[in-house]
């Protein structure tokens, strides 16, 4: 890809990216090197997309932001069994993309699939018995709660969400902390897919979209595989390593901790 396009996309991404890690710029640059745009064609790898428009830097940016899973694919895609909610959202996203006229909504749904996968993964980790503990408070035992219901319980009972433990681990009561929890079980490309996709999703959900977006069906396949892989990695009550990563908020991805990859509670 033309260096001017690459520099433009990098500047735009890191102007809003809230959850960067040290290696992200290298990985995004490597992905952009595989993207070509010329003579009305968008080519990534061996696949051609959207041959009906003349390329410019904003169109390339819109393609990149709508297809983060495709652009940053780890190449380890498999088909996994998803929950019924995730399967429905996957189908709805395909349908929207195929209609070809609701690209912003299709992109929003595509990245909502990843957010929902994190919630489903945490719900799976909780298991059937939940113990809420807090210094100076008697433990609370709940049965058969998922992430959404547990979060509401904590809020309605004014337990606070930053200083309580659930099943012996700090409760991830915000998107940032849930993302931080989930990425411990991912390889680096998958972690970047989740972190950047969810940042774009938040902008879209709050009406902050400044781009024309061009999602493609292949991104849905890769996002679904990433979601399924996360669910596959999680087992009820599995050990979570003692220290979490801290995302660096701001345009420059400096000063973050080295990323750790975990499998079944053990660091690789």
Short mmCIF file of N, CA and C in Angstrom, two decimals, residues 38-222:
data_model
loop_
_atom_site.label_atom_id
_atom_site.label_comp_id
_atom_site.label_asym_id
_atom_site.label_seq_id
_atom_site.Cartn_x
_atom_site.Cartn_y
_atom_site.Cartn_z
N UNK A 38 -6.11 0.03 -6.00
CA UNK A 38 -5.77 0.70 -7.25
C UNK A 38 -6.78 0.33 -8.32
N UNK A 39 -7.01 1.24 -9.25
CA UNK A 39 -7.90 1.02 -10.39
C UNK A 39 -9.27 0.51 -9.94
N UNK A 40 -9.77 1.09 -8.86
CA UNK A 40 -11.10 0.72 -8.39
C UNK A 40 -11.18 -0.62 -7.70
N UNK A 41 -10.04 -1.20 -7.34
CA UNK A 41 -10.04 -2.50 -6.70
C UNK A 41 -9.41 -2.42 -5.31
N UNK A 42 -9.99 -3.15 -4.37
CA UNK A 42 -9.42 -3.32 -3.05
C UNK A 42 -9.03 -4.78 -2.92
N UNK A 43 -7.75 -5.05 -2.73
CA UNK A 43 -7.25 -6.41 -2.67
C UNK A 43 -6.52 -6.61 -1.35
N UNK A 44 -6.89 -7.70 -0.64
CA UNK A 44 -6.19 -8.07 0.58
C UNK A 44 -5.83 -9.54 0.47
N UNK A 45 -4.54 -9.80 0.43
CA UNK A 45 -4.11 -11.17 0.18
C UNK A 45 -4.49 -11.58 -1.23
N UNK A 46 -5.23 -12.67 -1.36
CA UNK A 46 -5.65 -13.16 -2.67
C UNK A 46 -7.12 -12.86 -2.96
N UNK A 47 -7.73 -11.99 -2.16
CA UNK A 47 -9.16 -11.74 -2.30
C UNK A 47 -9.41 -10.29 -2.68
N UNK A 48 -10.31 -10.10 -3.64
CA UNK A 48 -10.65 -8.76 -4.10
C UNK A 48 -12.01 -8.35 -3.55
N UNK A 49 -12.10 -7.09 -3.12
CA UNK A 49 -13.34 -6.56 -2.57
C UNK A 49 -13.67 -5.23 -3.25
N UNK A 50 -14.96 -4.96 -3.36
CA UNK A 50 -15.46 -3.65 -3.74
C UNK A 50 -14.74 -3.07 -4.97
N UNK A 51 -14.98 -3.66 -6.10
CA UNK A 51 -14.33 -3.19 -7.33
C UNK A 51 -15.07 -2.02 -7.96
N UNK A 52 -16.13 -1.52 -7.30
CA UNK A 52 -16.97 -0.51 -7.96
C UNK A 52 -16.63 0.92 -7.56
N UNK A 53 -15.60 1.14 -6.74
CA UNK A 53 -15.30 2.52 -6.38
C UNK A 53 -13.85 2.87 -6.67
N UNK A 54 -13.60 4.15 -6.80
CA UNK A 54 -12.24 4.64 -6.96
C UNK A 54 -11.63 4.87 -5.59
N UNK A 55 -10.46 4.31 -5.37
CA UNK A 55 -9.86 4.34 -4.04
C UNK A 55 -9.30 5.71 -3.70
N UNK A 56 -9.44 6.07 -2.45
CA UNK A 56 -8.72 7.20 -1.87
C UNK A 56 -8.45 6.86 -0.41
N UNK A 57 -7.75 7.71 0.29
CA UNK A 57 -7.30 7.36 1.64
C UNK A 57 -8.47 7.16 2.61
N UNK A 58 -9.57 7.89 2.43
CA UNK A 58 -10.71 7.73 3.33
C UNK A 58 -11.45 6.43 3.07
N UNK A 59 -11.53 5.99 1.82
CA UNK A 59 -12.16 4.71 1.51
C UNK A 59 -11.32 3.56 2.07
N UNK A 60 -10.01 3.66 1.94
CA UNK A 60 -9.14 2.63 2.50
C UNK A 60 -9.28 2.59 4.02
N UNK A 61 -9.35 3.74 4.65
CA UNK A 61 -9.55 3.80 6.10
C UNK A 61 -10.88 3.15 6.49
N UNK A 62 -11.95 3.45 5.74
CA UNK A 62 -13.25 2.86 6.02
C UNK A 62 -13.26 1.36 5.85
N UNK A 63 -12.51 0.86 4.88
CA UNK A 63 -12.40 -0.59 4.71
C UNK A 63 -11.65 -1.21 5.89
N UNK A 64 -10.57 -0.58 6.29
CA UNK A 64 -9.77 -1.11 7.41
C UNK A 64 -10.59 -1.15 8.70
N UNK A 65 -11.25 -0.05 9.04
CA UNK A 65 -11.98 0.03 10.31
C UNK A 65 -13.19 -0.89 10.36
N UNK A 66 -13.78 -1.19 9.20
CA UNK A 66 -14.94 -2.08 9.16
C UNK A 66 -14.54 -3.55 9.10
N UNK A 67 -13.25 -3.82 8.89
CA UNK A 67 -12.79 -5.20 8.71
C UNK A 67 -11.55 -5.49 9.54
N UNK A 68 -11.55 -5.02 10.77
CA UNK A 68 -10.42 -5.27 11.67
C UNK A 68 -10.14 -6.77 11.82
N UNK A 69 -11.17 -7.64 11.97
CA UNK A 69 -10.86 -9.07 12.07
C UNK A 69 -10.15 -9.62 10.84
N UNK A 70 -10.58 -9.20 9.65
CA UNK A 70 -9.92 -9.64 8.42
C UNK A 70 -8.50 -9.12 8.35
N UNK A 71 -8.31 -7.84 8.63
CA UNK A 71 -7.00 -7.22 8.48
C UNK A 71 -5.98 -7.77 9.47
N UNK A 72 -6.43 -8.17 10.64
CA UNK A 72 -5.52 -8.60 11.70
C UNK A 72 -5.66 -10.09 12.00
N UNK A 73 -6.21 -10.83 11.07
CA UNK A 73 -6.47 -12.26 11.24
C UNK A 73 -5.19 -12.99 11.66
N UNK A 74 -5.31 -13.80 12.73
CA UNK A 74 -4.15 -14.56 13.21
C UNK A 74 -3.87 -15.77 12.33
N UNK A 75 -4.82 -16.14 11.45
CA UNK A 75 -4.62 -17.28 10.56
C UNK A 75 -4.92 -18.62 11.20
N UNK A 76 -5.40 -18.62 12.46
CA UNK A 76 -5.69 -19.87 13.16
C UNK A 76 -7.20 -20.08 13.30
N UNK A 77 -7.93 -19.88 12.20
CA UNK A 77 -9.38 -19.91 12.28
C UNK A 77 -9.92 -21.34 12.24
N UNK A 78 -10.83 -21.61 13.14
CA UNK A 78 -11.56 -22.86 13.17
C UNK A 78 -13.03 -22.55 13.43
N UNK A 79 -13.88 -23.50 13.15
CA UNK A 79 -15.29 -23.33 13.46
C UNK A 79 -15.56 -23.84 14.87
N UNK A 80 -16.18 -23.00 15.67
CA UNK A 80 -16.51 -23.37 17.04
C UNK A 80 -18.02 -23.26 17.22
N UNK A 81 -18.51 -23.99 18.21
CA UNK A 81 -19.91 -23.88 18.57
C UNK A 81 -20.11 -22.60 19.38
N UNK A 82 -21.00 -21.73 18.90
CA UNK A 82 -21.30 -20.48 19.59
C UNK A 82 -22.58 -20.63 20.39
N UNK A 83 -22.79 -19.73 21.32
CA UNK A 83 -24.05 -19.71 22.04
C UNK A 83 -25.17 -19.29 21.09
N UNK A 84 -26.43 -19.61 21.41
CA UNK A 84 -27.53 -19.20 20.52
C UNK A 84 -27.57 -17.70 20.25
N UNK A 85 -27.29 -16.88 21.24
CA UNK A 85 -27.29 -15.43 21.03
C UNK A 85 -26.22 -15.01 20.04
N UNK A 86 -25.03 -15.60 20.17
CA UNK A 86 -23.95 -15.26 19.25
C UNK A 86 -24.24 -15.76 17.84
N UNK A 87 -24.83 -16.94 17.73
CA UNK A 87 -25.19 -17.48 16.41
C UNK A 87 -26.21 -16.57 15.72
N UNK A 88 -27.18 -16.10 16.47
CA UNK A 88 -28.18 -15.21 15.88
C UNK A 88 -27.55 -13.91 15.42
N UNK A 89 -26.68 -13.34 16.25
CA UNK A 89 -26.02 -12.09 15.87
C UNK A 89 -25.12 -12.29 14.66
N UNK A 90 -24.46 -13.43 14.58
CA UNK A 90 -23.64 -13.76 13.42
C UNK A 90 -24.48 -13.77 12.15
N UNK A 91 -25.63 -14.44 12.19
CA UNK A 91 -26.52 -14.50 11.03
C UNK A 91 -27.04 -13.12 10.67
N UNK A 92 -27.46 -12.35 11.67
CA UNK A 92 -27.98 -11.00 11.40
C UNK A 92 -26.91 -10.12 10.75
N UNK A 93 -25.67 -10.28 11.18
CA UNK A 93 -24.58 -9.48 10.60
C UNK A 93 -24.35 -9.86 9.14
N UNK A 94 -24.35 -11.16 8.85
CA UNK A 94 -24.25 -11.60 7.45
C UNK A 94 -25.36 -10.97 6.61
N UNK A 95 -26.58 -11.02 7.13
CA UNK A 95 -27.73 -10.50 6.37
C UNK A 95 -27.57 -9.01 6.09
N UNK A 96 -27.12 -8.26 7.07
CA UNK A 96 -26.95 -6.82 6.89
C UNK A 96 -25.88 -6.52 5.84
N UNK A 97 -24.78 -7.26 5.90
CA UNK A 97 -23.71 -7.05 4.92
C UNK A 97 -24.19 -7.38 3.51
N UNK A 98 -24.94 -8.45 3.39
CA UNK A 98 -25.44 -8.86 2.07
C UNK A 98 -26.43 -7.86 1.49
N UNK A 99 -27.15 -7.14 2.35
CA UNK A 99 -28.05 -6.10 1.86
C UNK A 99 -27.27 -4.96 1.21
N UNK A 100 -26.08 -4.69 1.72
CA UNK A 100 -25.20 -3.71 1.10
C UNK A 100 -25.58 -2.26 1.27
N UNK A 101 -26.47 -1.95 2.19
CA UNK A 101 -26.85 -0.54 2.35
C UNK A 101 -26.98 -0.12 3.81
N UNK A 102 -26.57 -0.99 4.73
CA UNK A 102 -26.57 -0.65 6.15
C UNK A 102 -25.19 -0.94 6.75
N UNK A 103 -24.17 -0.41 6.10
CA UNK A 103 -22.80 -0.76 6.45
C UNK A 103 -22.42 -0.36 7.88
N UNK A 104 -22.91 0.78 8.32
CA UNK A 104 -22.58 1.23 9.67
C UNK A 104 -23.19 0.29 10.70
N UNK A 105 -24.45 -0.08 10.49
CA UNK A 105 -25.13 -1.00 11.41
C UNK A 105 -24.50 -2.39 11.34
N UNK A 106 -24.11 -2.82 10.16
CA UNK A 106 -23.47 -4.13 10.02
C UNK A 106 -22.15 -4.16 10.77
N UNK A 107 -21.38 -3.09 10.68
CA UNK A 107 -20.10 -3.02 11.40
C UNK A 107 -20.34 -3.01 12.90
N UNK A 108 -21.35 -2.29 13.34
CA UNK A 108 -21.70 -2.25 14.76
C UNK A 108 -22.04 -3.66 15.26
N UNK A 109 -22.85 -4.39 14.50
CA UNK A 109 -23.22 -5.75 14.89
C UNK A 109 -22.01 -6.68 14.86
N UNK A 110 -21.15 -6.50 13.88
CA UNK A 110 -19.95 -7.33 13.78
C UNK A 110 -19.10 -7.23 15.04
N UNK A 111 -18.93 -6.02 15.53
CA UNK A 111 -18.09 -5.83 16.71
C UNK A 111 -18.84 -6.08 18.01
N UNK A 112 -20.16 -5.97 17.96
CA UNK A 112 -20.96 -6.37 19.11
C UNK A 112 -20.82 -7.87 19.36
N UNK A 113 -20.63 -8.63 18.29
CA UNK A 113 -20.40 -10.06 18.42
C UNK A 113 -19.20 -10.35 19.32
N UNK A 114 -18.15 -9.56 19.17
CA UNK A 114 -16.95 -9.75 19.98
C UNK A 114 -17.18 -9.32 21.43
N UNK A 115 -17.90 -8.23 21.61
CA UNK A 115 -18.20 -7.80 22.98
C UNK A 115 -19.05 -8.84 23.70
N UNK A 116 -20.07 -9.36 23.02
CA UNK A 116 -20.92 -10.38 23.62
C UNK A 116 -20.13 -11.65 23.94
N UNK A 117 -19.14 -11.96 23.12
CA UNK A 117 -18.31 -13.14 23.37
C UNK A 117 -17.56 -13.01 24.69
N UNK A 118 -17.09 -11.82 25.01
CA UNK A 118 -16.41 -11.62 26.28
C UNK A 118 -17.35 -11.84 27.45
N UNK A 119 -18.58 -11.33 27.33
CA UNK A 119 -19.56 -11.52 28.39
C UNK A 119 -19.91 -13.00 28.55
N UNK A 120 -20.07 -13.69 27.43
CA UNK A 120 -20.37 -15.12 27.48
C UNK A 120 -19.21 -15.90 28.10
N UNK A 121 -17.98 -15.49 27.77
CA UNK A 121 -16.82 -16.17 28.31
C UNK A 121 -16.74 -15.99 29.83
N UNK A 122 -17.01 -14.78 30.30
CA UNK A 122 -16.97 -14.55 31.74
C UNK A 122 -18.09 -15.33 32.43
N UNK A 123 -19.26 -15.36 31.81
CA UNK A 123 -20.37 -16.13 32.38
C UNK A 123 -20.00 -17.61 32.49
N UNK A 124 -19.30 -18.13 31.48
CA UNK A 124 -18.86 -19.51 31.53
C UNK A 124 -17.84 -19.72 32.64
N UNK A 125 -16.93 -18.76 32.81
CA UNK A 125 -15.92 -18.85 33.86
C UNK A 125 -16.56 -18.87 35.24
N UNK A 126 -17.65 -18.13 35.43
CA UNK A 126 -18.31 -18.06 36.74
C UNK A 126 -18.76 -19.42 37.24
N UNK A 127 -19.21 -20.27 36.33
CA UNK A 127 -19.76 -21.55 36.73
C UNK A 127 -21.12 -21.38 37.40
N UNK A 128 -21.55 -22.40 38.10
CA UNK A 128 -22.89 -22.37 38.69
C UNK A 128 -22.93 -21.75 40.08
N UNK A 129 -21.79 -21.70 40.77
CA UNK A 129 -21.75 -21.17 42.13
C UNK A 129 -20.84 -19.95 42.18
N UNK A 130 -21.36 -18.85 42.67
CA UNK A 130 -20.64 -17.58 42.68
C UNK A 130 -20.48 -17.10 44.11
N UNK A 131 -19.26 -16.71 44.48
CA UNK A 131 -18.99 -16.17 45.80
C UNK A 131 -18.47 -14.74 45.64
N UNK A 132 -19.23 -13.80 46.20
CA UNK A 132 -18.84 -12.39 46.19
C UNK A 132 -18.22 -12.06 47.53
N UNK A 133 -16.99 -11.55 47.51
CA UNK A 133 -16.30 -11.23 48.76
C UNK A 133 -15.78 -9.81 48.72
N UNK A 134 -15.76 -9.20 49.90
CA UNK A 134 -15.31 -7.82 50.04
C UNK A 134 -14.80 -7.64 51.45
N UNK A 135 -13.73 -6.90 51.60
CA UNK A 135 -13.15 -6.69 52.92
C UNK A 135 -14.19 -6.09 53.87
N UNK A 136 -14.33 -6.71 55.06
CA UNK A 136 -15.27 -6.22 56.05
C UNK A 136 -16.70 -6.64 55.82
N UNK A 137 -16.95 -7.51 54.84
CA UNK A 137 -18.32 -7.93 54.52
C UNK A 137 -18.38 -9.45 54.49
N UNK A 138 -19.47 -9.99 54.96
CA UNK A 138 -19.67 -11.44 54.88
C UNK A 138 -19.85 -11.86 53.42
N UNK A 139 -19.26 -12.99 53.06
CA UNK A 139 -19.37 -13.47 51.69
C UNK A 139 -20.83 -13.68 51.29
N UNK A 140 -21.10 -13.37 50.02
CA UNK A 140 -22.43 -13.59 49.45
C UNK A 140 -22.31 -14.73 48.44
N UNK A 141 -23.18 -15.71 48.54
CA UNK A 141 -23.17 -16.85 47.63
C UNK A 141 -24.40 -16.80 46.73
N UNK A 142 -24.18 -16.86 45.42
CA UNK A 142 -25.25 -16.86 44.43
C UNK A 142 -25.12 -18.10 43.56
N UNK A 143 -26.22 -18.50 42.98
CA UNK A 143 -26.21 -19.66 42.09
C UNK A 143 -26.77 -19.28 40.72
N UNK A 144 -26.09 -19.76 39.68
CA UNK A 144 -26.57 -19.65 38.30
C UNK A 144 -26.82 -18.20 37.87
N UNK A 145 -25.82 -17.37 38.03
CA UNK A 145 -25.86 -15.99 37.54
C UNK A 145 -24.92 -15.88 36.34
N UNK A 146 -25.34 -15.13 35.33
CA UNK A 146 -24.42 -14.81 34.24
C UNK A 146 -23.84 -13.41 34.49
N UNK A 147 -22.99 -12.96 33.56
CA UNK A 147 -22.30 -11.68 33.75
C UNK A 147 -23.29 -10.53 33.89
N UNK A 148 -24.30 -10.50 33.03
CA UNK A 148 -25.25 -9.39 33.05
C UNK A 148 -26.01 -9.33 34.36
N UNK A 149 -26.54 -10.46 34.81
CA UNK A 149 -27.32 -10.48 36.05
C UNK A 149 -26.44 -10.21 37.27
N UNK A 150 -25.21 -10.70 37.23
CA UNK A 150 -24.29 -10.45 38.34
C UNK A 150 -23.95 -8.96 38.44
N UNK A 151 -23.72 -8.34 37.31
CA UNK A 151 -23.41 -6.91 37.30
C UNK A 151 -24.57 -6.10 37.87
N UNK A 152 -25.80 -6.47 37.50
CA UNK A 152 -26.98 -5.78 38.03
C UNK A 152 -27.13 -6.03 39.53
N UNK A 153 -26.86 -7.25 39.97
CA UNK A 153 -26.95 -7.56 41.40
C UNK A 153 -25.98 -6.68 42.19
N UNK A 154 -24.77 -6.58 41.71
CA UNK A 154 -23.76 -5.77 42.40
C UNK A 154 -24.17 -4.31 42.44
N UNK A 155 -24.72 -3.82 41.33
CA UNK A 155 -25.15 -2.42 41.28
C UNK A 155 -26.33 -2.17 42.20
N UNK A 156 -27.35 -3.00 42.10
CA UNK A 156 -28.58 -2.78 42.87
C UNK A 156 -28.34 -2.90 44.37
N UNK A 157 -27.36 -3.72 44.75
CA UNK A 157 -27.07 -3.90 46.17
C UNK A 157 -25.92 -2.99 46.64
N UNK A 158 -25.51 -2.08 45.77
CA UNK A 158 -24.52 -1.06 46.10
C UNK A 158 -23.25 -1.65 46.72
N UNK A 159 -22.78 -2.71 46.09
CA UNK A 159 -21.58 -3.37 46.58
C UNK A 159 -20.30 -2.72 46.05
N UNK A 160 -20.46 -1.85 45.05
CA UNK A 160 -19.27 -1.31 44.39
C UNK A 160 -18.69 -2.34 43.45
N UNK A 161 -18.07 -1.90 42.39
CA UNK A 161 -17.56 -2.87 41.41
C UNK A 161 -16.05 -2.83 41.27
N UNK A 162 -15.38 -1.97 42.00
CA UNK A 162 -13.93 -1.86 41.86
C UNK A 162 -13.18 -2.46 43.04
N UNK A 163 -13.86 -2.81 44.10
CA UNK A 163 -13.16 -3.32 45.28
C UNK A 163 -13.79 -4.62 45.80
N UNK A 164 -14.38 -5.39 44.91
CA UNK A 164 -14.93 -6.69 45.30
C UNK A 164 -14.31 -7.79 44.46
N UNK A 165 -14.29 -8.98 45.04
CA UNK A 165 -13.82 -10.17 44.34
C UNK A 165 -15.00 -11.08 44.04
N UNK A 166 -14.94 -11.73 42.90
CA UNK A 166 -15.93 -12.74 42.53
C UNK A 166 -15.17 -14.04 42.27
N UNK A 167 -15.49 -15.06 43.03
CA UNK A 167 -14.78 -16.34 42.95
C UNK A 167 -13.27 -16.15 43.08
N UNK A 168 -12.90 -15.23 43.97
CA UNK A 168 -11.49 -15.02 44.28
C UNK A 168 -10.74 -14.11 43.35
N UNK A 169 -11.40 -13.53 42.34
CA UNK A 169 -10.75 -12.64 41.38
C UNK A 169 -11.46 -11.29 41.35
N UNK A 170 -10.73 -10.19 41.09
CA UNK A 170 -11.39 -8.88 40.98
C UNK A 170 -12.49 -8.91 39.93
N UNK A 171 -13.61 -8.30 40.24
CA UNK A 171 -14.75 -8.31 39.31
C UNK A 171 -14.53 -7.30 38.19
N UNK A 172 -14.61 -7.73 36.92
CA UNK A 172 -14.44 -6.81 35.78
C UNK A 172 -15.75 -6.09 35.47
N UNK A 173 -16.03 -5.04 36.19
CA UNK A 173 -17.33 -4.38 36.10
C UNK A 173 -17.45 -3.35 35.01
N UNK A 174 -16.37 -3.04 34.30
CA UNK A 174 -16.42 -2.09 33.19
C UNK A 174 -15.95 -2.78 31.92
N UNK A 175 -16.22 -2.18 30.77
CA UNK A 175 -15.74 -2.77 29.52
C UNK A 175 -14.23 -2.88 29.52
N UNK A 176 -13.55 -1.84 30.01
CA UNK A 176 -12.09 -1.84 30.06
C UNK A 176 -11.57 -3.03 30.86
N UNK A 177 -12.15 -3.24 32.06
CA UNK A 177 -11.66 -4.33 32.90
C UNK A 177 -12.06 -5.69 32.36
N UNK A 178 -13.24 -5.80 31.72
CA UNK A 178 -13.64 -7.07 31.12
C UNK A 178 -12.74 -7.39 29.93
N UNK A 179 -12.42 -6.40 29.14
CA UNK A 179 -11.50 -6.58 28.02
C UNK A 179 -10.13 -6.99 28.53
N UNK A 180 -9.69 -6.36 29.60
CA UNK A 180 -8.41 -6.69 30.21
C UNK A 180 -8.40 -8.13 30.70
N UNK A 181 -9.51 -8.57 31.27
CA UNK A 181 -9.64 -9.96 31.73
C UNK A 181 -9.60 -10.92 30.54
N UNK A 182 -10.37 -10.62 29.51
CA UNK A 182 -10.51 -11.55 28.38
C UNK A 182 -9.23 -11.70 27.58
N UNK A 183 -8.48 -10.61 27.40
CA UNK A 183 -7.30 -10.69 26.53
C UNK A 183 -6.18 -11.51 27.14
N UNK A 184 -6.28 -11.87 28.42
CA UNK A 184 -5.28 -12.76 29.01
C UNK A 184 -5.31 -14.15 28.38
N UNK A 185 -6.43 -14.49 27.75
CA UNK A 185 -6.61 -15.82 27.18
C UNK A 185 -6.46 -15.81 25.65
N UNK A 186 -5.85 -14.76 25.11
CA UNK A 186 -5.74 -14.60 23.66
C UNK A 186 -4.28 -14.47 23.22
N UNK A 187 -4.03 -14.84 21.96
CA UNK A 187 -2.74 -14.52 21.37
C UNK A 187 -2.75 -13.05 20.95
N UNK A 188 -1.62 -12.55 20.51
CA UNK A 188 -1.50 -11.11 20.24
C UNK A 188 -2.42 -10.62 19.13
N UNK A 189 -2.47 -11.30 17.98
CA UNK A 189 -3.39 -10.80 16.93
C UNK A 189 -4.84 -10.77 17.39
N UNK A 190 -5.28 -11.80 18.10
CA UNK A 190 -6.67 -11.84 18.56
C UNK A 190 -6.93 -10.74 19.58
N UNK A 191 -5.97 -10.51 20.46
CA UNK A 191 -6.10 -9.43 21.43
C UNK A 191 -6.29 -8.09 20.74
N UNK A 192 -5.50 -7.83 19.70
CA UNK A 192 -5.61 -6.56 18.98
C UNK A 192 -6.94 -6.47 18.25
N UNK A 193 -7.42 -7.58 17.69
CA UNK A 193 -8.73 -7.58 17.04
C UNK A 193 -9.81 -7.14 18.03
N UNK A 194 -9.82 -7.72 19.21
CA UNK A 194 -10.83 -7.38 20.21
C UNK A 194 -10.68 -5.93 20.65
N UNK A 195 -9.48 -5.51 20.97
CA UNK A 195 -9.29 -4.17 21.54
C UNK A 195 -9.67 -3.07 20.55
N UNK A 196 -9.23 -3.20 19.30
CA UNK A 196 -9.52 -2.17 18.32
C UNK A 196 -10.98 -2.24 17.86
N UNK A 197 -11.50 -3.43 17.67
CA UNK A 197 -12.90 -3.58 17.24
C UNK A 197 -13.85 -2.97 18.26
N UNK A 198 -13.60 -3.22 19.54
CA UNK A 198 -14.50 -2.69 20.57
C UNK A 198 -14.40 -1.18 20.68
N UNK A 199 -13.24 -0.64 20.41
CA UNK A 199 -13.12 0.81 20.39
C UNK A 199 -13.95 1.42 19.25
N UNK A 200 -13.89 0.81 18.08
CA UNK A 200 -14.71 1.27 16.94
C UNK A 200 -16.19 1.09 17.26
N UNK A 201 -16.54 -0.03 17.87
CA UNK A 201 -17.94 -0.27 18.24
C UNK A 201 -18.47 0.82 19.16
N UNK A 202 -17.68 1.23 20.13
CA UNK A 202 -18.11 2.28 21.05
C UNK A 202 -18.36 3.59 20.33
N UNK A 203 -17.50 3.91 19.39
CA UNK A 203 -17.70 5.15 18.62
C UNK A 203 -18.99 5.08 17.81
N UNK A 204 -19.23 3.95 17.17
CA UNK A 204 -20.45 3.79 16.38
C UNK A 204 -21.69 3.86 17.26
N UNK A 205 -21.64 3.21 18.42
CA UNK A 205 -22.81 3.17 19.31
C UNK A 205 -23.18 4.54 19.85
N UNK A 206 -22.20 5.43 19.92
CA UNK A 206 -22.46 6.77 20.44
C UNK A 206 -22.54 7.82 19.33
N UNK A 207 -22.73 7.36 18.11
CA UNK A 207 -22.93 8.29 17.01
C UNK A 207 -21.70 9.08 16.62
N UNK A 208 -20.52 8.53 16.93
CA UNK A 208 -19.27 9.24 16.66
C UNK A 208 -18.59 8.78 15.38
N UNK A 209 -19.34 8.16 14.48
CA UNK A 209 -18.75 7.66 13.24
C UNK A 209 -18.43 8.81 12.29
N UNK A 210 -17.21 8.85 11.79
CA UNK A 210 -16.77 9.89 10.86
C UNK A 210 -16.36 9.30 9.52
N UNK A 211 -16.67 8.00 9.29
CA UNK A 211 -16.14 7.32 8.12
C UNK A 211 -17.26 6.64 7.33
N UNK A 212 -17.00 6.40 6.04
CA UNK A 212 -17.81 5.49 5.25
C UNK A 212 -17.20 4.10 5.43
N UNK A 213 -18.01 3.16 5.88
CA UNK A 213 -17.52 1.84 6.25
C UNK A 213 -17.89 0.80 5.20
N UNK A 214 -17.01 -0.20 5.00
CA UNK A 214 -17.21 -1.20 3.97
C UNK A 214 -16.93 -2.61 4.53
N UNK A 215 -17.82 -3.14 5.38
CA UNK A 215 -17.59 -4.48 5.94
C UNK A 215 -17.81 -5.57 4.91
N UNK A 216 -17.09 -6.67 5.05
CA UNK A 216 -17.22 -7.82 4.15
C UNK A 216 -17.50 -9.07 4.97
N UNK A 217 -18.12 -10.05 4.33
CA UNK A 217 -18.55 -11.27 5.02
C UNK A 217 -17.40 -12.04 5.65
N UNK A 218 -16.23 -11.99 5.01
CA UNK A 218 -15.09 -12.73 5.55
C UNK A 218 -14.74 -12.27 6.97
N UNK A 219 -14.98 -11.01 7.27
CA UNK A 219 -14.71 -10.50 8.62
C UNK A 219 -15.63 -11.14 9.65
N UNK A 220 -16.85 -11.45 9.24
CA UNK A 220 -17.79 -12.11 10.16
C UNK A 220 -17.29 -13.50 10.50
N UNK A 221 -16.78 -14.22 9.50
CA UNK A 221 -16.25 -15.56 9.74
C UNK A 221 -15.10 -15.52 10.73
N UNK A 222 -14.19 -14.56 10.55
CA UNK A 222 -13.01 -14.49 11.41
C UNK A 222 -13.39 -14.04 12.81
#
